[in-house]
mmCIF file of C-alpha atoms and ligand atoms in Angstrom:
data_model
loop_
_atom_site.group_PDB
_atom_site.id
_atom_site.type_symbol
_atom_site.label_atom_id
_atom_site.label_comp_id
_atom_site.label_asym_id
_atom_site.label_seq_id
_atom_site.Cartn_x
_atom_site.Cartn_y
_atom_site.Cartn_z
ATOM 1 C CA UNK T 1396 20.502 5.002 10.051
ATOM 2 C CA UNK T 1397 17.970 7.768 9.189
ATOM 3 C CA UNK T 1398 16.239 7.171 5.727
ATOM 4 C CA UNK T 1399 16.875 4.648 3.458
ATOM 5 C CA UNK T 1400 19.603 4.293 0.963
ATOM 6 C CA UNK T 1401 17.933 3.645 -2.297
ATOM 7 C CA UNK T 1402 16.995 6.096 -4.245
ATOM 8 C CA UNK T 1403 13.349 6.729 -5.623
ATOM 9 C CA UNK T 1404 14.991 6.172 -8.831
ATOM 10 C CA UNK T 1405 16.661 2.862 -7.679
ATOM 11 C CA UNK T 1406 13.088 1.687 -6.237
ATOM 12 C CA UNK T 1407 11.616 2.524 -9.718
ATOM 13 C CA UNK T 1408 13.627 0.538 -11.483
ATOM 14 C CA UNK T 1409 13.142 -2.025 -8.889
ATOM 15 C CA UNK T 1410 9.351 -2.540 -9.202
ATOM 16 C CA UNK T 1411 9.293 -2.432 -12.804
ATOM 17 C CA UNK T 1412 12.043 -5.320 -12.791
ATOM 18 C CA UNK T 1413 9.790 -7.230 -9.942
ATOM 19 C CA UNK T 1414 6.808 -6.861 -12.298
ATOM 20 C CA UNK T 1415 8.363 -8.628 -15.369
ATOM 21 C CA UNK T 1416 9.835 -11.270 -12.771
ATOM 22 C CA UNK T 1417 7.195 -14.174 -13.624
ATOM 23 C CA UNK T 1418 6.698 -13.844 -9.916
ATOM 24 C CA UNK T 1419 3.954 -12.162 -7.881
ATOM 25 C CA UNK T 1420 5.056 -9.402 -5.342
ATOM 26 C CA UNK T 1421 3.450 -8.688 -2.196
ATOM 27 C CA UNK T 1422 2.669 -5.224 -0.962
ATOM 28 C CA UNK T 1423 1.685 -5.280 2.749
ATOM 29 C CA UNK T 1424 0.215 -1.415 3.248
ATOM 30 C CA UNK T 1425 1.871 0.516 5.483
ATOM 31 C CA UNK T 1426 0.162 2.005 8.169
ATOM 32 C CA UNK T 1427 3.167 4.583 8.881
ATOM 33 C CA UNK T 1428 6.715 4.877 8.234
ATOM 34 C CA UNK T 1429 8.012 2.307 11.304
ATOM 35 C CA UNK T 1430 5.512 -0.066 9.859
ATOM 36 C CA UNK T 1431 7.183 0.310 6.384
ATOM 37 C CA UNK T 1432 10.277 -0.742 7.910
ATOM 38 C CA UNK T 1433 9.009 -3.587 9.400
ATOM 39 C CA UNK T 1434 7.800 -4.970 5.749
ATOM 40 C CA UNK T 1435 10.871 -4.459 4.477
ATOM 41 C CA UNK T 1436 12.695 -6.664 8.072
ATOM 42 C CA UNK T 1437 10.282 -9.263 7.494
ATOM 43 C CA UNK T 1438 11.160 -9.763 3.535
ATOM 44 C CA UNK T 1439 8.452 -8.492 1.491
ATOM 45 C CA UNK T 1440 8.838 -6.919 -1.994
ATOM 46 C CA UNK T 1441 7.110 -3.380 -1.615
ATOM 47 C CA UNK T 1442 5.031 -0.888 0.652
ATOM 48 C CA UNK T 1443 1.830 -0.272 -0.403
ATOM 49 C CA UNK T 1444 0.486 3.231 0.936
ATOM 50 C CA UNK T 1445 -3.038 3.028 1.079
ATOM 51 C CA UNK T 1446 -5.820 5.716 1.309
ATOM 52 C CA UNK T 1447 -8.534 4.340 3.176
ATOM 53 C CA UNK T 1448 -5.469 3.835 5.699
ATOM 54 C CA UNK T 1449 -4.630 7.527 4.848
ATOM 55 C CA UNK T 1450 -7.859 8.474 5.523
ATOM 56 C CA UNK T 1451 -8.519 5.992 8.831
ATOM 57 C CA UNK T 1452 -5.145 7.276 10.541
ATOM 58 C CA UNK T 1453 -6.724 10.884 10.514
ATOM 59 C CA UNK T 1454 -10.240 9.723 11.932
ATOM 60 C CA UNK T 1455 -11.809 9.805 8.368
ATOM 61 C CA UNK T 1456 -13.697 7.632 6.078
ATOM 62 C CA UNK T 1457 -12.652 7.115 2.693
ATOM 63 C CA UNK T 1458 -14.731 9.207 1.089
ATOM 64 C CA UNK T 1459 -12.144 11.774 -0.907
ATOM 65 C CA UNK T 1460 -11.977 13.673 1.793
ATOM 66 C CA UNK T 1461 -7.954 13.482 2.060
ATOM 67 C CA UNK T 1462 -5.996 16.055 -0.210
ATOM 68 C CA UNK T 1463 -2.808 16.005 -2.392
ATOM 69 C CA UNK T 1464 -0.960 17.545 -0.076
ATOM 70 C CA UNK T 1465 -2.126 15.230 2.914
ATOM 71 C CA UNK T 1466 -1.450 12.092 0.848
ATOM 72 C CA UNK T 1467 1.905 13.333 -0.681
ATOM 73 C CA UNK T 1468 3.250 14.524 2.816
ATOM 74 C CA UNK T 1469 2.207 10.997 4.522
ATOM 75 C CA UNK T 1470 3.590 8.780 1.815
ATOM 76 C CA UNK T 1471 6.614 10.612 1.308
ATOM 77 C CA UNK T 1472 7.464 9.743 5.273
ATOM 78 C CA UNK T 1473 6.292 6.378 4.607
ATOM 79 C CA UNK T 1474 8.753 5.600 1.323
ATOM 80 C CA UNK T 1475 12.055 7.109 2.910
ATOM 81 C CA UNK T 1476 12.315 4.845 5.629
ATOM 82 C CA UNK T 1477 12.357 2.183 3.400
ATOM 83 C CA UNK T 1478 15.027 1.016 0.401
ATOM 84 C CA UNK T 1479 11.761 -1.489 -0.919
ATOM 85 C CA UNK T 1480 9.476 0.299 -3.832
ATOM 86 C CA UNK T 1481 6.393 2.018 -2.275
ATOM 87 C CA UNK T 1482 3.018 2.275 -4.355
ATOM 88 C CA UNK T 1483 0.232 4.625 -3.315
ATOM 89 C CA UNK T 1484 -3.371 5.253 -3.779
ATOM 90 C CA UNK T 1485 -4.155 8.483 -5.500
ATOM 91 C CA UNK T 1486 -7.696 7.691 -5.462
ATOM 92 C CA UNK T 1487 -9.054 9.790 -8.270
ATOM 93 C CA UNK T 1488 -6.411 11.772 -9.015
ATOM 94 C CA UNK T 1489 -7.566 14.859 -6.780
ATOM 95 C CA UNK T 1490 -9.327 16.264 -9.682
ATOM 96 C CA UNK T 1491 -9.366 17.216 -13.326
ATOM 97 C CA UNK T 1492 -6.844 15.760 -15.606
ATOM 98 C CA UNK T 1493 -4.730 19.043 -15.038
ATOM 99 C CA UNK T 1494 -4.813 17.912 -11.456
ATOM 100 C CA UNK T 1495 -4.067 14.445 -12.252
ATOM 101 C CA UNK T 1496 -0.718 15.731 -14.204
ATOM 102 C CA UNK T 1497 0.209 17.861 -10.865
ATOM 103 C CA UNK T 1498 -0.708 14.735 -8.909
ATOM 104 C CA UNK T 1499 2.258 12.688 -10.757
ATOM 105 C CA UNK T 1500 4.627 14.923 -10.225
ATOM 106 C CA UNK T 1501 3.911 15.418 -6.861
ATOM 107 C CA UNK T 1502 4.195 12.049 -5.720
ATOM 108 C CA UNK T 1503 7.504 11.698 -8.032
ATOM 109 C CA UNK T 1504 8.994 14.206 -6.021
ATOM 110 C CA UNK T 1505 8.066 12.657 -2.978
ATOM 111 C CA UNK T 1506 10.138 9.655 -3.836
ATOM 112 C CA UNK T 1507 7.185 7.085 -4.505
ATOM 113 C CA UNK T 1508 7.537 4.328 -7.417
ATOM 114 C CA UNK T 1509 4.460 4.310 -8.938
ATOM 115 C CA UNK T 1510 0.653 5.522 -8.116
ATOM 116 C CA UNK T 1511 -2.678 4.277 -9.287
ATOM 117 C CA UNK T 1512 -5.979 6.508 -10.637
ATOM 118 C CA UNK T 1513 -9.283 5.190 -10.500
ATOM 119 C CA UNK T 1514 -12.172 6.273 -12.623
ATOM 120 C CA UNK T 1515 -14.374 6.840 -10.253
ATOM 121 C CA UNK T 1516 -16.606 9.686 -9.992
ATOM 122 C CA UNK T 1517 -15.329 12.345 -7.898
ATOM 123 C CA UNK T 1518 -15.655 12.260 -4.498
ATOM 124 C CA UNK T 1519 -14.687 8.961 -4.673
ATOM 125 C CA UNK T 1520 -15.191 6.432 -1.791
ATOM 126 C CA UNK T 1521 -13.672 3.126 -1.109
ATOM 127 C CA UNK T 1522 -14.166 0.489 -3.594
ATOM 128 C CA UNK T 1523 -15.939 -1.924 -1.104
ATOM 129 C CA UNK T 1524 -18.900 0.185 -0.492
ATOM 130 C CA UNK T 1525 -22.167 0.450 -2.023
ATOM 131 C CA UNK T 1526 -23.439 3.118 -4.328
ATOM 132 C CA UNK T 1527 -20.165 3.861 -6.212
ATOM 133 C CA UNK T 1528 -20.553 5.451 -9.719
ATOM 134 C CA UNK T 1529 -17.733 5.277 -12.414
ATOM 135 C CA UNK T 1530 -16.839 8.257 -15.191
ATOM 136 C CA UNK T 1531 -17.151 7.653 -18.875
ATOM 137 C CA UNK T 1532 -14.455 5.671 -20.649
ATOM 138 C CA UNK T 1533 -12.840 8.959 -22.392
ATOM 139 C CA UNK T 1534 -12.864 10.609 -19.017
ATOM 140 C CA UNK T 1535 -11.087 7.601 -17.743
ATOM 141 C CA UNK T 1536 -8.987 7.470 -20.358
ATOM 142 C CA UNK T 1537 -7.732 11.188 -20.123
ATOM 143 C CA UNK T 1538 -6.705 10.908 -16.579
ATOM 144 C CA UNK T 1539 -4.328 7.665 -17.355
ATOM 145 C CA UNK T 1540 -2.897 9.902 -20.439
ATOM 146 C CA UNK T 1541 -2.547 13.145 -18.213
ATOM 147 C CA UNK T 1542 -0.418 11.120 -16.008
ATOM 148 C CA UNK T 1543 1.608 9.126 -18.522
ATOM 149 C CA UNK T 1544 2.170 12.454 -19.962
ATOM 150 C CA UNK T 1545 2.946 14.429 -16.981
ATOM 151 C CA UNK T 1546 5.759 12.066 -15.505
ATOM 152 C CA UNK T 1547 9.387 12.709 -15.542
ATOM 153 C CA UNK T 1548 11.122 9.714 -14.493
ATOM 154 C CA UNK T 1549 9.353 6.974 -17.175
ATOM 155 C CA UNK T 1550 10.054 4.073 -15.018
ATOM 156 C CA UNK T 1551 7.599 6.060 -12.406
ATOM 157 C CA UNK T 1552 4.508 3.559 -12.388
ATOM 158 C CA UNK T 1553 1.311 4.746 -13.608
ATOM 159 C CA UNK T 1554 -1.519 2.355 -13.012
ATOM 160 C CA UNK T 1555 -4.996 2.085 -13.767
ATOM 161 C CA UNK T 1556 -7.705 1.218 -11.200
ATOM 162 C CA UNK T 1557 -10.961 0.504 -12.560
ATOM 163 C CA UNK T 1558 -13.850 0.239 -10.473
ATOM 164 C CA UNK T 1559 -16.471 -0.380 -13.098
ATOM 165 C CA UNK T 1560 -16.952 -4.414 -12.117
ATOM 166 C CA UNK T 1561 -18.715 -3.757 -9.146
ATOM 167 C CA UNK T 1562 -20.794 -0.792 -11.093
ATOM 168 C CA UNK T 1563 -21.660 -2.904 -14.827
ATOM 169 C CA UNK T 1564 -20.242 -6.173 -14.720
ATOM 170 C CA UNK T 1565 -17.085 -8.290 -15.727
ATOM 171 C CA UNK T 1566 -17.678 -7.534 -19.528
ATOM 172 C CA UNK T 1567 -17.631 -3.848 -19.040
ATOM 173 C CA UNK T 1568 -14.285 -4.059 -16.853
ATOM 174 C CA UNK T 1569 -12.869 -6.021 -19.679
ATOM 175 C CA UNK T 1570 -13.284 -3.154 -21.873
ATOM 176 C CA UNK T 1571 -12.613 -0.928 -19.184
ATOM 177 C CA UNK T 1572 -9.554 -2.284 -18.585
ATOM 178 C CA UNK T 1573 -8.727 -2.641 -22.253
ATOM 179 C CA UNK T 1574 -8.822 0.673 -23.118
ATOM 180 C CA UNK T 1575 -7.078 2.130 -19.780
ATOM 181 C CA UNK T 1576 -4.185 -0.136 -21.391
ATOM 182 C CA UNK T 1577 -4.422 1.500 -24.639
ATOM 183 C CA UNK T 1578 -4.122 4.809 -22.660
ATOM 184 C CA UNK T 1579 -0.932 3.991 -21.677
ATOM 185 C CA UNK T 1580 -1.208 2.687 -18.355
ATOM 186 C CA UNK T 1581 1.751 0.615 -17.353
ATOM 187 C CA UNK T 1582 -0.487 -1.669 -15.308
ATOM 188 C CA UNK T 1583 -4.302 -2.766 -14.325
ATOM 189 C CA UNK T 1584 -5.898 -2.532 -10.701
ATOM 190 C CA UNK T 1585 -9.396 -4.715 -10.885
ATOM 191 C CA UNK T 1586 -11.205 -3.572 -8.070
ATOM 192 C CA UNK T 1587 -13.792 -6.080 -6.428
ATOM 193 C CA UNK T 1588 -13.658 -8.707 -8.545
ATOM 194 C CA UNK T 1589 -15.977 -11.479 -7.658
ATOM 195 C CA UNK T 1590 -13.517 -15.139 -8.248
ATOM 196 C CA UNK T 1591 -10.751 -16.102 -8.830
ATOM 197 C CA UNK T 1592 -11.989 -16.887 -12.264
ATOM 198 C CA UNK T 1593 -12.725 -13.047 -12.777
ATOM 199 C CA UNK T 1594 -8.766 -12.379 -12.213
ATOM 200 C CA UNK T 1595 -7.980 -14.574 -14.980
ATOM 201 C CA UNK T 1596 -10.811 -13.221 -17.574
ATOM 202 C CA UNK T 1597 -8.917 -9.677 -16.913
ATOM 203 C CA UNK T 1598 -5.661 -11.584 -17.421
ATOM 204 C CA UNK T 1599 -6.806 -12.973 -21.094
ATOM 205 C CA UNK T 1600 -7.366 -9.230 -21.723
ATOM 206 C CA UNK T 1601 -4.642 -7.347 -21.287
ATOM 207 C CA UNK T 1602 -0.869 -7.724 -21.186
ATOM 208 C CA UNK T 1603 0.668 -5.359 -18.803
ATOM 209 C CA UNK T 1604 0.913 -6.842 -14.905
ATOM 210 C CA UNK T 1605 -2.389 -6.886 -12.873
ATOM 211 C CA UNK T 1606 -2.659 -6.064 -9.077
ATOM 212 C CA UNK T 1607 -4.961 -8.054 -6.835
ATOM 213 C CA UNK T 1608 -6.387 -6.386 -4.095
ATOM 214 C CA UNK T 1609 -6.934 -8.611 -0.797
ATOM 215 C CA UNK T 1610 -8.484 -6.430 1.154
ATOM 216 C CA UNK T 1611 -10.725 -8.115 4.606
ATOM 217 C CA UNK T 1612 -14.384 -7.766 4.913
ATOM 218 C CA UNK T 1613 -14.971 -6.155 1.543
ATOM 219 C CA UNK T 1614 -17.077 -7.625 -1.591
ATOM 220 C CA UNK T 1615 -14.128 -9.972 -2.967
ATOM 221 C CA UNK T 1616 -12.961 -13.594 -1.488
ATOM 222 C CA UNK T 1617 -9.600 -13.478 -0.162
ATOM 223 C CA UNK T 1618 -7.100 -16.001 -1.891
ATOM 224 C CA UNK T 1619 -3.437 -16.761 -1.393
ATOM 225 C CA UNK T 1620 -0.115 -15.382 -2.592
ATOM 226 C CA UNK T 1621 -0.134 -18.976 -4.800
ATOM 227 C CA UNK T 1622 -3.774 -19.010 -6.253
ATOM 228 C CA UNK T 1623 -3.186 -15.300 -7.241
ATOM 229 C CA UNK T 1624 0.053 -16.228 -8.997
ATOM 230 C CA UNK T 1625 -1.032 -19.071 -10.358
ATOM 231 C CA UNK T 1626 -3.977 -17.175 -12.074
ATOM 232 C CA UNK T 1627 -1.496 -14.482 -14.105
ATOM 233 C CA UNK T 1628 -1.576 -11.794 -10.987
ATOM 234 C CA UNK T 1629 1.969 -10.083 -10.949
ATOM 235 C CA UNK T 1630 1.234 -8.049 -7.769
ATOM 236 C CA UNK T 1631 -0.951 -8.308 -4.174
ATOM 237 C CA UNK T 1632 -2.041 -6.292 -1.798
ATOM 238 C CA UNK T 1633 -2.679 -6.405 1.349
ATOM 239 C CA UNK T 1634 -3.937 -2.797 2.034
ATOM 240 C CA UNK T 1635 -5.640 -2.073 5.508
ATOM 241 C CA UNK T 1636 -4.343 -5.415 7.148
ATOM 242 C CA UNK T 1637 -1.491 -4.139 9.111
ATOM 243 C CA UNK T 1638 -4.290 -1.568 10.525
ATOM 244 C CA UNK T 1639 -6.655 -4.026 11.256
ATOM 245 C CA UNK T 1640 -4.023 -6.135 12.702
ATOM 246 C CA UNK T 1641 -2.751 -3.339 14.855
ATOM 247 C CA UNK T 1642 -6.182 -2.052 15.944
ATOM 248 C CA UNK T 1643 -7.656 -5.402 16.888
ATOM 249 C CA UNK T 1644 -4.193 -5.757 19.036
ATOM 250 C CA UNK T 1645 -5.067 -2.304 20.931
ATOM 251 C CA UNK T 1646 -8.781 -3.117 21.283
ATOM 252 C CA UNK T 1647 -7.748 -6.304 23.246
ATOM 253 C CA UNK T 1648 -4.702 -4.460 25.321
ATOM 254 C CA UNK T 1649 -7.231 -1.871 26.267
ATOM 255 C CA UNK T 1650 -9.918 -4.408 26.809
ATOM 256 C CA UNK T 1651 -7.306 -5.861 29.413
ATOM 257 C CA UNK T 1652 -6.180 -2.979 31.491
ATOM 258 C CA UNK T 1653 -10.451 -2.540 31.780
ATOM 259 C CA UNK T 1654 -10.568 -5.916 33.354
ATOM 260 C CA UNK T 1655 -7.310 -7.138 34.656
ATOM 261 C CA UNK T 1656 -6.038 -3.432 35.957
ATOM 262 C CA UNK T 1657 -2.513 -4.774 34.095
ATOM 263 C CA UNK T 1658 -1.267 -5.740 30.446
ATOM 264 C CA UNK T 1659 0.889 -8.594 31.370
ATOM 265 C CA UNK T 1660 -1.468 -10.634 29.752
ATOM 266 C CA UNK T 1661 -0.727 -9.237 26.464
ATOM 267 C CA UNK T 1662 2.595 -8.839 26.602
ATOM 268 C CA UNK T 1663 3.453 -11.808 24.433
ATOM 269 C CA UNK T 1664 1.280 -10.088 21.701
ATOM 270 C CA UNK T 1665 3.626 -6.717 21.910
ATOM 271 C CA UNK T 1666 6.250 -5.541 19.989
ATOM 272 C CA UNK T 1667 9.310 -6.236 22.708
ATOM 273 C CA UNK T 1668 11.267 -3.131 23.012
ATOM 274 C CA UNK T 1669 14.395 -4.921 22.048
ATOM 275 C CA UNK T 1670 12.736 -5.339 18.799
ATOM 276 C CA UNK T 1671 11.318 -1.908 18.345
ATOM 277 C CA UNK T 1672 15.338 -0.878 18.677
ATOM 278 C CA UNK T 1673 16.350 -3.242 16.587
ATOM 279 C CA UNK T 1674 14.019 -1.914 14.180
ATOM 280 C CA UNK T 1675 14.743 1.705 14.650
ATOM 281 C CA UNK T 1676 18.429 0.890 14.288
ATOM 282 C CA UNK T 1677 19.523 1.865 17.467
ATOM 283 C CA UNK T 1678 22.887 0.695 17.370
ATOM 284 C CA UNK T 1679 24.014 2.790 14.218
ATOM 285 C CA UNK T 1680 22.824 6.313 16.017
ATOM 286 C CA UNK T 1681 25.324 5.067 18.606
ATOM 287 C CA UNK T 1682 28.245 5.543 16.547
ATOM 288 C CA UNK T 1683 27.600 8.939 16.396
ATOM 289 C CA UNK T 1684 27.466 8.745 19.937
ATOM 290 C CA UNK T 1685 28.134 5.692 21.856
ATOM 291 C CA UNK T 1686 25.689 7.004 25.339
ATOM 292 C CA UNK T 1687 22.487 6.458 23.191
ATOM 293 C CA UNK T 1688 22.526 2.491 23.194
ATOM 294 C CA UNK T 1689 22.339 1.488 26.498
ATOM 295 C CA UNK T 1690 19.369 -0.512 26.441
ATOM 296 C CA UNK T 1691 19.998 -4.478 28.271
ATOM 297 C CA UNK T 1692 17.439 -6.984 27.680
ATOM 298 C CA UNK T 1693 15.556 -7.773 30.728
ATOM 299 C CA UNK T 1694 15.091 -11.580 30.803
ATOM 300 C CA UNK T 1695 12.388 -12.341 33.516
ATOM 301 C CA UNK T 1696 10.125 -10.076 31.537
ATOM 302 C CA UNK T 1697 9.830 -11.747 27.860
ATOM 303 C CA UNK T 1698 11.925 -13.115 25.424
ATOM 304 C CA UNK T 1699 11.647 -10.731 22.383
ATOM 305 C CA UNK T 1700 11.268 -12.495 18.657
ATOM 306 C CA UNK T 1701 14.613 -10.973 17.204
ATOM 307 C CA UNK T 1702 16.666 -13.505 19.916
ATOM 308 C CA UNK T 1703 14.455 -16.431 19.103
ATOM 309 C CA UNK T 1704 16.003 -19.078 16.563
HETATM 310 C C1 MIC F 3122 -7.284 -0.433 -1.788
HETATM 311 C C2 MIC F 3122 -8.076 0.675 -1.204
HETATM 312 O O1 MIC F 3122 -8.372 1.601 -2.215
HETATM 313 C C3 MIC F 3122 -7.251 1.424 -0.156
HETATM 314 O O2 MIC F 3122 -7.470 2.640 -0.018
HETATM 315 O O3 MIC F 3122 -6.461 0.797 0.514
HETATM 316 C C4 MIC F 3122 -9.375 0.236 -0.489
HETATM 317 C C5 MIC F 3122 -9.165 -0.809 0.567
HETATM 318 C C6 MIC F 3122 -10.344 -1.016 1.515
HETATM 319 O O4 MIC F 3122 -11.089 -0.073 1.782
HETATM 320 O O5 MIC F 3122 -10.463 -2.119 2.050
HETATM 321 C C7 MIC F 3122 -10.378 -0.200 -1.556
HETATM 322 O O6 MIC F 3122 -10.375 -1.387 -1.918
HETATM 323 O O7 MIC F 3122 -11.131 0.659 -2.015
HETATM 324 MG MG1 MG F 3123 -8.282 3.567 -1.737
#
């Protein structure tokens, strides 16, 4: 009932254990705090908050426009509804390294696990577009050691997103990535790489865990869970897909009440409201008082996925 019970501590301690597991863990993004819950129903490891999500939820691009405050606020909604570790994107850091160190402990106190910095230039804009420009290596470097400096809680992740593939080639994000490492980050986030084969060249180059970002429709093939694991990755993440997933869905339902006049078409694509409660955790508001749950399932309209077998 109400937020979850494990502490951001707890959660730290959690993805740094997941990340020295051999195994790969999979961080859906969450597209808002219900959503968060629902990744942590279905079985996943983590909650990745995302800022081109961030940024698409408020009718924005992902262009930088989105502020501390904004980000902290959203994702701090987002992680308390859910006991699984929650990463988010603190694009570039929302500023100068002095910013950067303010960023950290912002986002500690707002019960995340870990955060990653890019080095792009500021304003930033998502890594899948053209025309992005990357800072020098000791700028780079500064913001990684601003935030390893500037955290409280050392199992708080602080990882490195480089975007420098896309801007000079595989060589320079070896060295890139190299020397975020040597800055202290705990782990690397290779933006856009090109194959498979690219994951694995960043893999041969540095020894803390590597994220894989399989984001749709962007520069970078998307591979599986397996391949990813198979090629050294220790986390993946599936960033705007819950979104996309959910906007395609409302496109089509309103598509449908355009030219049917009805949604009973779709309902077999909708969350069933027995499911939403289950979700929500109706039952455990009703011990508090036992008038709220008095929902029965309807069974001529739809047979919701939580009775299925
Ligand atoms: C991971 C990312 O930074 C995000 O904000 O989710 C984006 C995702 C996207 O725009 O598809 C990125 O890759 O830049
Ligand atoms: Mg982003």
């Amino acid at each position: 009932m109400l937020y979850a019970k494990a502490s951001a501590a707890d959660k730290r301690v959690a993805l740094r254990a997941g990340l020295s597991s051999g195994r790969i863990l999979r961080y859906p993004g969450a597209f808002n705090p219900l959503s968060a819950k629902l990744i942590q129903q279905k079985g996943f490891e983590g909650v990745y908050i995302s800022g081109a999500v961030l940024s698409a939820d408020l009718g924005l691009p992902d262009i930088g426009l989105t502020t501390l405050t904004e980000v902290a606020g959203r994702s701090q909604q987002i992680a308390r509804m859910t006991d699984l570790p929650a990463i988010v994107d603190a694009d570039t850091g929302f500023g100068e390294p002095m910013n950067v160190a303010r960023t950290i402990q912002t986002l500690e106190d707002a019960g995340l696990a870990g955060m990653h910095i890019e080095d792009q230039i500021n304003p930033k804009r998502c890594g899948h577009l053209d025309g992005k420009q990357v800072v020098d290596t000791d700028t780079a470097i500064k913001r990684i050691r601003a935030a390893v400096d500037a955290r409280r809680d050392p199992n708080f992740l602080v990882m490195a997103r480089t975007d420098i593939r896309a801007v000079d080639g595989l060589d320079a994000a070896v060295t890139r990535a190299k020397a975020l490492q040597d800055a202290g980050a705990d782990a690397i986030f290779p933006e856009a790489m090109g194959s498979l084969a690219e994951f694995e060249t960043i893999r041969a180059a540095v020894s803390v865990p590597i994220l894989a970002n399989m984001t749709e429709f962007g520069k970078g093939e998307l591979y599986t869970v397996q391949q990813l694991e198979d090629v050294g990755m220790n986390l993946v993440i599936f960033p705007v897909s819950l979104l996309r997933l959910a906007m395609g869905s409302a496109a089509r339902g309103l598509d449908a009440i355009e030219s049917h006049g009805s949604l009973t078409t779709m309902l077999p694509e909708m969350q069933h409201r027995a499911d939403l409660y289950k979700l929500l955790d109706y039952s455990s508001y009703s011990q508090f008082d036992s008038g709220i749950f008095d929902f029965t399932l309807n069974p001529h309209i739809s047979t919701p996925s939580s009775t299925q077998v």
